[in-house]
C-alpha positions in Angstrom: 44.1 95.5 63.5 46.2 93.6 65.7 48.5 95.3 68.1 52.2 95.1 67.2 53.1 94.3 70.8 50.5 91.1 70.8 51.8 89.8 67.5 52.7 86.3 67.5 56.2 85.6 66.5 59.2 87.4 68.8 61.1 88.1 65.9 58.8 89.6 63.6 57.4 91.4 66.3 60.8 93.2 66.6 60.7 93.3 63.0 57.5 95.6 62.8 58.6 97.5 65.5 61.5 98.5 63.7 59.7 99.2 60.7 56.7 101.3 62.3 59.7 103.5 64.3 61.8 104.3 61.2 65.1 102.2 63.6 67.4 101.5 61.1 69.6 99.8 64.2 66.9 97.9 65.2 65.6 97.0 62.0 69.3 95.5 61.5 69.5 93.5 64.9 66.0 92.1 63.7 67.8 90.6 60.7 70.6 87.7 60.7 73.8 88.1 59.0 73.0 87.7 55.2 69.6 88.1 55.7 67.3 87.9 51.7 64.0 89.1 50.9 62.0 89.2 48.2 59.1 92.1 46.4 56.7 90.9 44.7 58.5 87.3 43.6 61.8 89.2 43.0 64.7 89.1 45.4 66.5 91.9 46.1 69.0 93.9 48.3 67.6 94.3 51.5 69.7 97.6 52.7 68.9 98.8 49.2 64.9 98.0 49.7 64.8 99.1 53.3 65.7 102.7 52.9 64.2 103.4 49.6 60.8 101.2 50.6 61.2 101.9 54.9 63.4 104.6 55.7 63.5 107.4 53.5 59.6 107.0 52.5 58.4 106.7 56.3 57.4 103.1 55.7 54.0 101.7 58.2 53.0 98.3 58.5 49.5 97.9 60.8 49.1 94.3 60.7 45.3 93.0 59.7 45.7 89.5 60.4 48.9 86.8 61.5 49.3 82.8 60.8 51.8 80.2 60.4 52.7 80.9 64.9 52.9 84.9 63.6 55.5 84.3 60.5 52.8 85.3 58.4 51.3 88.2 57.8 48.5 90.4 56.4 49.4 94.4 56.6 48.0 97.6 55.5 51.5 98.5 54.4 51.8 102.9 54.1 54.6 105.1 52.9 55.5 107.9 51.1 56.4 107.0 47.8 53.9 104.5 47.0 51.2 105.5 49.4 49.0 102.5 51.1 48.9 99.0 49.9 47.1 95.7 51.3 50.2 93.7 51.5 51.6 89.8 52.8 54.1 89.0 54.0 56.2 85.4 55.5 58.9 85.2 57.5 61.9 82.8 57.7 63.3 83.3 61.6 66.5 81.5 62.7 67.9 81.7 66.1 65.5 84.3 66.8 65.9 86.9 63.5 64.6 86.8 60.8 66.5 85.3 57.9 64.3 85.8 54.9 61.5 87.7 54.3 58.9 87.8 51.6 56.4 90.9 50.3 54.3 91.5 47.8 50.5 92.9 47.2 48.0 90.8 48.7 
């Protein structure tokens, strides 16, 4: 498992940080304006997917592997409605956020 604090990429290091501590505020600053994402090849509404998939299910990433400079990842992804699930994710980061990011089973 790779440390969240040694992962490659600034912005989805914040990213996962957020995530892992439940901060919706920082989970937001993490993001641009506008940010997308995608679950399993479907967009959708990433306040919508946040608290039902992050927030009000306790949602854990602990990240098994990074590529593509950290914008990539491979995560043991936990939380209470769907329990724990190998997932991948990419990451789209502009001006330091992320913009865009992708999820699905791995």
């Amino acid at each position: 498992m790779i440390p969240v604090n040694q992962l490659g990429d600034p912005a989805v290091r914040a990213f996962v940080t957020a995530v892992n501590a439940g901060d919706r505020e920082a989970f937001g600053a993490a993001l641009t304006p506008g940010a997308t994402m995608s679950d399993d090849g479907t967009d959708r509404d990433v306040d919508d997917w946040a608290e039902r998939e992050i927030f009000s299910s306790h949602g854990h990433m602990d990240v098994e592997a990074e590529s593509d400079g950290g914008r990539s990842l491979v995560a043991d992804y936990r939380n209470d409605t769907w329990g724990a699930m190998r997932t991948a994710w990419r990451f789209t980061v502009d001006d330091g956020r992320v913009s865009r990011f992708e999820t699905g089973q791995a």
